[in-house]
Short mmCIF file of C-alpha atoms in Angstrom, two decimals:
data_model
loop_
_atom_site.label_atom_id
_atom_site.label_comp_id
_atom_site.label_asym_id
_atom_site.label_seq_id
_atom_site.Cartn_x
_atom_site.Cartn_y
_atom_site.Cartn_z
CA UNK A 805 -9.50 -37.66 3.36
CA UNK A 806 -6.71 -34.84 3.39
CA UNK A 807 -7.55 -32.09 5.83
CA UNK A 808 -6.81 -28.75 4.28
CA UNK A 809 -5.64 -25.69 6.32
CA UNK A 810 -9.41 -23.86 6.91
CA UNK A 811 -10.55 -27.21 8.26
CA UNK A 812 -7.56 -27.64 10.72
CA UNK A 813 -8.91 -25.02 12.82
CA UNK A 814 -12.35 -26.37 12.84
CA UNK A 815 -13.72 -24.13 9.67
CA UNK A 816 -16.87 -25.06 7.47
CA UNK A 817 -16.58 -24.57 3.53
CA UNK A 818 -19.74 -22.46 4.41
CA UNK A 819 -17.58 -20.55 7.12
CA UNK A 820 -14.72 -19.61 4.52
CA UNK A 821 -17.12 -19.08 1.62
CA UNK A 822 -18.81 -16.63 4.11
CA UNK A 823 -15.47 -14.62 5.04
CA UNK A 824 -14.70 -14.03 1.16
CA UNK A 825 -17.87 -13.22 0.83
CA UNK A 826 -17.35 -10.08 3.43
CA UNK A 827 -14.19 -9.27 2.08
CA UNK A 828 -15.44 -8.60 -1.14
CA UNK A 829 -18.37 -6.75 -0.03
CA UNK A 830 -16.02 -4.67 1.95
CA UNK A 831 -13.54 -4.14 -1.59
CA UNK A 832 -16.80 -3.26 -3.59
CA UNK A 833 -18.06 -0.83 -0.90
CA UNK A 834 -14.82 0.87 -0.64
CA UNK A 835 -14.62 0.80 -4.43
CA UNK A 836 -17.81 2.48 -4.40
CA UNK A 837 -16.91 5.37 -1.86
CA UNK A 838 -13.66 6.38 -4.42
CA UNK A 839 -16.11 6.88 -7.60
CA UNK A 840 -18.79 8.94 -5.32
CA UNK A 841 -16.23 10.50 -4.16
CA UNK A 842 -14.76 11.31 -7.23
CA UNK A 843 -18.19 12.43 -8.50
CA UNK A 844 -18.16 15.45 -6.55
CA UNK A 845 -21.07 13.71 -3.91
CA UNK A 846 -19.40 12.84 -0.84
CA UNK A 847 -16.30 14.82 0.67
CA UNK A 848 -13.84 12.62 1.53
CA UNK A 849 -13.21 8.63 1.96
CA UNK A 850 -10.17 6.59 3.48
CA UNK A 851 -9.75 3.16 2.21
CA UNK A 852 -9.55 -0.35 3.48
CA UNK A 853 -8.18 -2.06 0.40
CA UNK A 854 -5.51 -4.37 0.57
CA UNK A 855 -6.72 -5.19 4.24
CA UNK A 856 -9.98 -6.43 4.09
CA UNK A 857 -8.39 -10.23 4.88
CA UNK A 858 -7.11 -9.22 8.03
CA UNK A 859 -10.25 -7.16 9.13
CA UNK A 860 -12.54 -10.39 8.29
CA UNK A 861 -10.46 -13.11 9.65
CA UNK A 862 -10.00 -11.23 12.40
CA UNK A 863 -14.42 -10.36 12.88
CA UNK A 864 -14.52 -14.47 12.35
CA UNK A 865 -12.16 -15.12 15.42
CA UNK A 866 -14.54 -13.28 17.40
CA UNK A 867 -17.78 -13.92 19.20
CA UNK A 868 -20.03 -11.20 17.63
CA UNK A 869 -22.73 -11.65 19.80
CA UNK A 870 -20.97 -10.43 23.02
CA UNK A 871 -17.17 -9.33 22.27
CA UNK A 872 -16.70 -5.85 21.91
CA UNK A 873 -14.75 -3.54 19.10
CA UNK A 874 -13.10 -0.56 18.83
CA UNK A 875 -12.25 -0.27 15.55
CA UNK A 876 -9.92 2.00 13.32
CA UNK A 877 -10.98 4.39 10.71
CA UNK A 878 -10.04 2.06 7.43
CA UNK A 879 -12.34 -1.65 9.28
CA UNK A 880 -14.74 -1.66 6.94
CA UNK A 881 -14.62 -5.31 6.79
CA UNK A 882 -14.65 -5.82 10.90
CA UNK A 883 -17.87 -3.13 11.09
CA UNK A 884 -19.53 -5.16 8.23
CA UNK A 885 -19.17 -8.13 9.78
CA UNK A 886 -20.03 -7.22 13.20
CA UNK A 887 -23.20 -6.45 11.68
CA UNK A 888 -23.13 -2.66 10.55
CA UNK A 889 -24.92 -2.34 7.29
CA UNK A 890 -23.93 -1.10 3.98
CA UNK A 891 -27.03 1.20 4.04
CA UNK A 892 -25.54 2.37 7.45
CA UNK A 893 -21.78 3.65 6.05
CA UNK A 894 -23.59 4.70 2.82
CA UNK A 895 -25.43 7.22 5.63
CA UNK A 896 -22.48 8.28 7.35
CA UNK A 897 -20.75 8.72 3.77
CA UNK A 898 -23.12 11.15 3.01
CA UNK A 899 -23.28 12.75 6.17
CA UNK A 900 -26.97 12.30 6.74
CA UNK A 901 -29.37 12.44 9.73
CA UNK A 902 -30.04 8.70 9.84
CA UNK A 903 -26.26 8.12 10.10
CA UNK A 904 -25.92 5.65 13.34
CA UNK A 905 -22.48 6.45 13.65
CA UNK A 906 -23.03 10.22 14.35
CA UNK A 907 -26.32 11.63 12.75
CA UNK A 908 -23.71 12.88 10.26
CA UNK A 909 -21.91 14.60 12.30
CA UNK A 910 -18.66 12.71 11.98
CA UNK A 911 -15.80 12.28 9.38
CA UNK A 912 -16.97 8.83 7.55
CA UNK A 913 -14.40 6.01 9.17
CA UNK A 914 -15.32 7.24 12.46
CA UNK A 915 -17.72 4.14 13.24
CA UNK A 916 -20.18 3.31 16.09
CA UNK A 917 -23.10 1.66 17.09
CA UNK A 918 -23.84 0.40 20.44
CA UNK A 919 -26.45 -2.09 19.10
CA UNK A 920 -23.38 -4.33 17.72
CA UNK A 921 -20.77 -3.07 20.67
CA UNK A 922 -18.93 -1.46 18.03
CA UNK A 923 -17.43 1.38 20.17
CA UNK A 924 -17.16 5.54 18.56
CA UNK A 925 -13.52 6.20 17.46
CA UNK A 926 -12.13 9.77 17.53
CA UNK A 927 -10.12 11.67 14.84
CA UNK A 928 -6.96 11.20 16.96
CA UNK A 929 -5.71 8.08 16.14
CA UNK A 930 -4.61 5.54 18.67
CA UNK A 931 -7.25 6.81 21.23
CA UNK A 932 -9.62 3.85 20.53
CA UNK A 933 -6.36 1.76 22.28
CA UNK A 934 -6.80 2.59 26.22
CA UNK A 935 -10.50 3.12 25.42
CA UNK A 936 -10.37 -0.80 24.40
CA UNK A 937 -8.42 -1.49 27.79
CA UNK A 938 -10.68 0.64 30.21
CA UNK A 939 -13.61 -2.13 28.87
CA UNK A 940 -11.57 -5.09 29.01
CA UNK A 941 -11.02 -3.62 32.80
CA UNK A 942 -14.55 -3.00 33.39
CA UNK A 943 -15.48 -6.51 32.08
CA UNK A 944 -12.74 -8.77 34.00
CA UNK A 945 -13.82 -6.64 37.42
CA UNK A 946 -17.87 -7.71 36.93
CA UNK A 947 -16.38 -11.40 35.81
CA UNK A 948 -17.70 -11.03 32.25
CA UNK A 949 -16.93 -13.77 29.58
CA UNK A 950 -15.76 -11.56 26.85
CA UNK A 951 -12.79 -10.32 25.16
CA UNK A 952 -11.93 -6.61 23.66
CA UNK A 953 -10.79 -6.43 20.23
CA UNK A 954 -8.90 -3.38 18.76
CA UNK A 955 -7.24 -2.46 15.79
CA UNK A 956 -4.82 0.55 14.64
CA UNK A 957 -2.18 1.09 12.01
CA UNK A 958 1.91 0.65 12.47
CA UNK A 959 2.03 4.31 12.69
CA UNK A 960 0.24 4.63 15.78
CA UNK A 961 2.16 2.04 17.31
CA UNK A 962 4.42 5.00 17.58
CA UNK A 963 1.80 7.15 19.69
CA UNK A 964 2.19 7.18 23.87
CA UNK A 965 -1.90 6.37 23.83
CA UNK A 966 -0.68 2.24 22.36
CA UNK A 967 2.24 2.19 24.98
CA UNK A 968 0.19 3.38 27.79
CA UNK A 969 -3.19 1.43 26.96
CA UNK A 970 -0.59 -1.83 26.16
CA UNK A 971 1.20 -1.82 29.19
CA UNK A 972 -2.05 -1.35 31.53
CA UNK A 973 -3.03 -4.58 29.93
CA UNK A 974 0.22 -6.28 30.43
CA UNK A 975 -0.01 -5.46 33.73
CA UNK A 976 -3.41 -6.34 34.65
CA UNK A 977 -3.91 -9.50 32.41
CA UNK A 978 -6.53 -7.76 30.54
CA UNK A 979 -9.06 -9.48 27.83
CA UNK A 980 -8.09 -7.56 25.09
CA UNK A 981 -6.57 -7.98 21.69
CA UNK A 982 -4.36 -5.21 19.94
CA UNK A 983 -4.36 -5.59 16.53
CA UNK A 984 -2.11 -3.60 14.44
CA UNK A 985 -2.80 -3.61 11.29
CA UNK A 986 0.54 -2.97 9.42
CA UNK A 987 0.03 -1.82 5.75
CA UNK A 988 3.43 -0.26 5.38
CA UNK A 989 2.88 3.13 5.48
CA UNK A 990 2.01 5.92 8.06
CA UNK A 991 0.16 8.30 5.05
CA UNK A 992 3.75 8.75 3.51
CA UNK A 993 6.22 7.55 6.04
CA UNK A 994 7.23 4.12 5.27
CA UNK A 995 7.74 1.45 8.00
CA UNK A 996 11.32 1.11 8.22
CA UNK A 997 11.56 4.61 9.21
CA UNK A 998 9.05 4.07 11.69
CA UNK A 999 10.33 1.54 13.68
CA UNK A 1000 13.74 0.55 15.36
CA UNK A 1001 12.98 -3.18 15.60
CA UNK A 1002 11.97 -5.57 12.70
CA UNK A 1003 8.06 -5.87 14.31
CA UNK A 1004 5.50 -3.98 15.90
CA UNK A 1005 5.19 -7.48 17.65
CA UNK A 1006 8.64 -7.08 18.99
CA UNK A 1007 7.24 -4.78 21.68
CA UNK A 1008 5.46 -7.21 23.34
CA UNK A 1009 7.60 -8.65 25.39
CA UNK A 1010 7.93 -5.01 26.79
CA UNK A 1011 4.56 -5.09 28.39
CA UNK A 1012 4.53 -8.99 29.66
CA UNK A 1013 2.53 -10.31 26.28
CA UNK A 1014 2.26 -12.40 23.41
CA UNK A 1015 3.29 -11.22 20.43
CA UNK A 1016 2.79 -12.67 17.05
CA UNK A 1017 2.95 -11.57 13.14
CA UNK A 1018 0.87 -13.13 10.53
CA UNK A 1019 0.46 -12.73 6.95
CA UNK A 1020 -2.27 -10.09 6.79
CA UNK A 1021 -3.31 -11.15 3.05
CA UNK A 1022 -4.37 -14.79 4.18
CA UNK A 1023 -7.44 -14.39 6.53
CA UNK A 1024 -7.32 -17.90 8.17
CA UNK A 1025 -3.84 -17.16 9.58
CA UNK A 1026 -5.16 -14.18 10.74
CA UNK A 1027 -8.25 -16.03 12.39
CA UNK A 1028 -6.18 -18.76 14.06
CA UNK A 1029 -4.25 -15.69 15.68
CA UNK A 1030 -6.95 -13.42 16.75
CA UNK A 1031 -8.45 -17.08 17.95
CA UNK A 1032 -5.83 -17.92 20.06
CA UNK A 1033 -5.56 -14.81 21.27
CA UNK A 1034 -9.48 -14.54 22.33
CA UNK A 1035 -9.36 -17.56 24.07
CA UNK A 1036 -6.23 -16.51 26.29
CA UNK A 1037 -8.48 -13.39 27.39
CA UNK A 1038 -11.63 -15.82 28.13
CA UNK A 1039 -8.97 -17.85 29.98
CA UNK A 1040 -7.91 -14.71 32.15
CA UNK A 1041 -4.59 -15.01 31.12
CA UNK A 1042 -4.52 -11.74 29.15
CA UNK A 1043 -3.59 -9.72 26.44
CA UNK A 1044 -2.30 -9.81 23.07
CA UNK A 1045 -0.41 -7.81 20.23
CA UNK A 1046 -1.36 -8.98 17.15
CA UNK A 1047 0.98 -7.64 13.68
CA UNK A 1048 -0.67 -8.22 10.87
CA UNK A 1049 1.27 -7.42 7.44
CA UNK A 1050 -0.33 -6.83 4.19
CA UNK A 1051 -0.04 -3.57 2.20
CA UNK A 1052 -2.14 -0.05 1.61
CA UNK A 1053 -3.09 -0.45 -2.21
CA UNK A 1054 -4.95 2.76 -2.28
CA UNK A 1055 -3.59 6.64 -1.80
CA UNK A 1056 -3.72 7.22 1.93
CA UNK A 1057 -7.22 9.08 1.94
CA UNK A 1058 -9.35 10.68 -0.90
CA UNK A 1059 -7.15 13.92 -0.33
CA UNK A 1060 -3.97 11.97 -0.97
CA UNK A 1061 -1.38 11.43 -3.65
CA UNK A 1062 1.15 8.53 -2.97
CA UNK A 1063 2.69 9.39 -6.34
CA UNK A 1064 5.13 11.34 -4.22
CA UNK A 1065 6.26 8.74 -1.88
CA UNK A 1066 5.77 5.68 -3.74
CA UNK A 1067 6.62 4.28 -6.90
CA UNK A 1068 3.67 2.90 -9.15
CA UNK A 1069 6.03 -0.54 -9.84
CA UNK A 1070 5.98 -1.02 -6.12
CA UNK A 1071 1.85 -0.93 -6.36
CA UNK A 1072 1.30 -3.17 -8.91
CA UNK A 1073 3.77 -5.79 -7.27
CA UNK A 1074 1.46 -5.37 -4.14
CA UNK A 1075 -1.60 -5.78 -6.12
CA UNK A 1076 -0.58 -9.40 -7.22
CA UNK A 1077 -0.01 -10.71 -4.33
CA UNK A 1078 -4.41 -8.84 -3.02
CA UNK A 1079 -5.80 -11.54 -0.75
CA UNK A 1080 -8.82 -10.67 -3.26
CA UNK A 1081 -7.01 -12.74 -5.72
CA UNK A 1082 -4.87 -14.92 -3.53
CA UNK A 1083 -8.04 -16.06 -0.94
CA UNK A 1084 -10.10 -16.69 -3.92
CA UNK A 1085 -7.48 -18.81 -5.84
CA UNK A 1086 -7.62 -21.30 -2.39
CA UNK A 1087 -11.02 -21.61 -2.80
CA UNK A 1088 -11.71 -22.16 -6.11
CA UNK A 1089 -9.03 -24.84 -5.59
CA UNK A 1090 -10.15 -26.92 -3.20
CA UNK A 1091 -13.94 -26.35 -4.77
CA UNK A 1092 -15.44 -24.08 -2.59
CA UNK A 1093 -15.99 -21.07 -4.88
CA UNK A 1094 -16.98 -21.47 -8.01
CA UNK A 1095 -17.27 -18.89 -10.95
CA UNK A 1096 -21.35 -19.49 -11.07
CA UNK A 1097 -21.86 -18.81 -7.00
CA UNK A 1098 -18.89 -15.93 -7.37
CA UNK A 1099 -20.94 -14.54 -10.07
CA UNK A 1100 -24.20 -14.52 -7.89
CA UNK A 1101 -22.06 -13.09 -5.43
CA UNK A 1102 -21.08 -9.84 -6.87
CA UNK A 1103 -24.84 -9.36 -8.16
CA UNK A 1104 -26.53 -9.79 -4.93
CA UNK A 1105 -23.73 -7.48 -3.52
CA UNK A 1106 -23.90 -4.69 -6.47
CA UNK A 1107 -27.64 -4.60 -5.58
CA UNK A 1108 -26.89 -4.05 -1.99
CA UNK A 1109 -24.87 -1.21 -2.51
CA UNK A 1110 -26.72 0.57 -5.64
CA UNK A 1111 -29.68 0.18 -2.90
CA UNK A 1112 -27.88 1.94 -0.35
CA UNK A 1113 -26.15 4.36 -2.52
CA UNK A 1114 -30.18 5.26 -3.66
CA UNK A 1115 -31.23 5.69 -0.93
CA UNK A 1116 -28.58 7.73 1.30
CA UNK A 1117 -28.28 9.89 -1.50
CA UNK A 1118 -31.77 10.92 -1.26
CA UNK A 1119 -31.83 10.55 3.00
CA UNK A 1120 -32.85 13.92 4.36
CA UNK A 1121 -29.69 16.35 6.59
CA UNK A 1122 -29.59 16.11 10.11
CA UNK A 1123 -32.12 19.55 11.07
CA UNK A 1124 -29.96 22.60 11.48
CA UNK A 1125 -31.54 22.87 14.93
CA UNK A 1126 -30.12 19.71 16.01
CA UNK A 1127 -26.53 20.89 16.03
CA UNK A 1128 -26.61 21.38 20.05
CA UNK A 1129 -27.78 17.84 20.47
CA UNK A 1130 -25.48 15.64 22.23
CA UNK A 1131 -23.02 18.40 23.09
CA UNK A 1132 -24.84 20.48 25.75
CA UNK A 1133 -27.08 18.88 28.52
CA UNK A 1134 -30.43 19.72 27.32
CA UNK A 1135 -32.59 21.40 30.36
CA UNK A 1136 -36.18 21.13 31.23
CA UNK A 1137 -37.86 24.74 31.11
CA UNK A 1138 -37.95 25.85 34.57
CA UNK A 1139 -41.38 25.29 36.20
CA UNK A 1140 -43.26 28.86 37.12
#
């Protein structure tokens, strides 16, 4: 019996079927987010389409019962499946007091929940980077068997907070993985004008690490990377920078129009080659998928969704009075 690709790294049928499964949860979602947004009933969204292979490959690699992530704003699919719920990002979309991001108080795409060890980003990007390497830090000094798993676009590669937080690592041999996400455009700057070498990977050598770039579009290369990687951090032999190249098929935000930096042809090319279509094409060929369970798929999934949708809609606003919590130490009256 011919071994195909999935099962050379020790993947079910169940296991794959599963990881398409998130990734189009994570397209529908984000599909979802553009029409409320464009309904006048949530402010703003920022997409993850076009990456949702990488993000999910990636959450496979992991051990989500005790590995730790610091996500970027557009990981839908790694918060998903570390176990954040679409009722949960339906809450934050719409800004509302049951949000467990941020009780609403934060920009959706900001995402974190300390049940799941999915660690609060910050509007600046790259931040989450030598946040990631503090706790990879704190858990090789108390000898804990986990790794630290990070993400950020090729734009930020360009900030000092990657260089710095990347060469700490380097240095200390670190169990952390820095995933850059490369989807070939910083908002409207274009990757060749971002970088003077050919990879973000090509830095790595620079801070005494792997470095490695995989097609972001197929998630099993992007699981036997990020697998690799995690168990060179269990090992204690350190960190790694992870490139991972697929393409932004979306505007860069709901307030964006890539019209003016981007030609529609070069879109459309993109499209065809969506690990939507590309992922789903393996495994209808080798007889995983099949248009009946696909079908039950995206109906048990549009219910999920129109569930959450229902009911965030209709959630109640964080109380005005709450706006002081979390920001100033709240004091006990002083005793008489």
């Amino acid at each position: 019996m011919t071994t195909n690709k999935h099962q050379s790294l020790g993947l079910s049928d169940e296991t794959v079927l599963e990881m398409y499964e998130w990734m189009l949860h994570s397209r529908r979602l984000d599909e979802r987010l553009w029409l409320l947004n464009r309904a006048g009933k949530i402010p703003f969204t920022i997409s993850c389409q076009g990456q949702e292979a990488a993000q999910v490959g990636a959450a496979f690699a992991l051990d989500r019962q005790k590995d730790y992530a610091l996500p970027y704003y557009r990981d839908l699919g790694v918060v998903l499946a570390f176990g954040m719920t679409t009722k949960d990002l339906m809450l934050s979309a719409f800004a509302k007091a049951e949000d467990p991001n941020s009780g609403g108080r934060q920009m959706p795409g900001h995402f974190g929940q300390s049940a799941n060890r999915i660690v609060t980003g910050s509007s600046p990007v790259t931040t989450q980077v030598p946040h990631a390497v503090g706790i990879a830090l704190a858990a090789k000094m108390e000898k804990k068997d986990l790794v630290v798993f990070t993400t950020f676009g090729e734009g930020s590669s360009n900030q000092g907070d990657f260089h710095e937080g990347a060469n700490f690592a380097g240095v200390h041999k670190l169990p952390v993985i820095l995933m850059c996400e490369n989807n070939k455009y910083a908002i409207s700057v274009p990757a060749e004008k971002q970088l003077g070498c050919e990879f973000v990977s090509d830095r790595a050598i620079g801070y005494g690490m792997p470095g490695v770039t995989v097609d972001g579009n197929d998630p099993i290369a992007v699981y036997a990377a990020v697998k690799e990687a995690a168990d060179r951090g269990r090992r204690g032999e350190g960190a790694t920078l992870i490139e991972t190249v697929s393409y932004r098929l979306t505007p860069h935000s709901s307030d964006d129009d890539d019209r003016a930096y981007r030609t529609r042809e070069e879109v459309e090319e993109a499209k065809s080659k969506d690990a939507l279509l590309t992922f789903r094409d393996y495994l209808l060929t080798e007889g995983i998928l099949t248009e009946e369970n696909e079908q039950q798929m995206e109906q048990q999934i549009a219910t999920v969704i129109d569930e959450a949708t229902e009911y965030a809609e209709h959630a109640p606003y964080a109380d005005p009075e709450s706006l002081h919590l979390y920001v100033y130490e709240e004091q006990e009256e002083a005793k008489s």
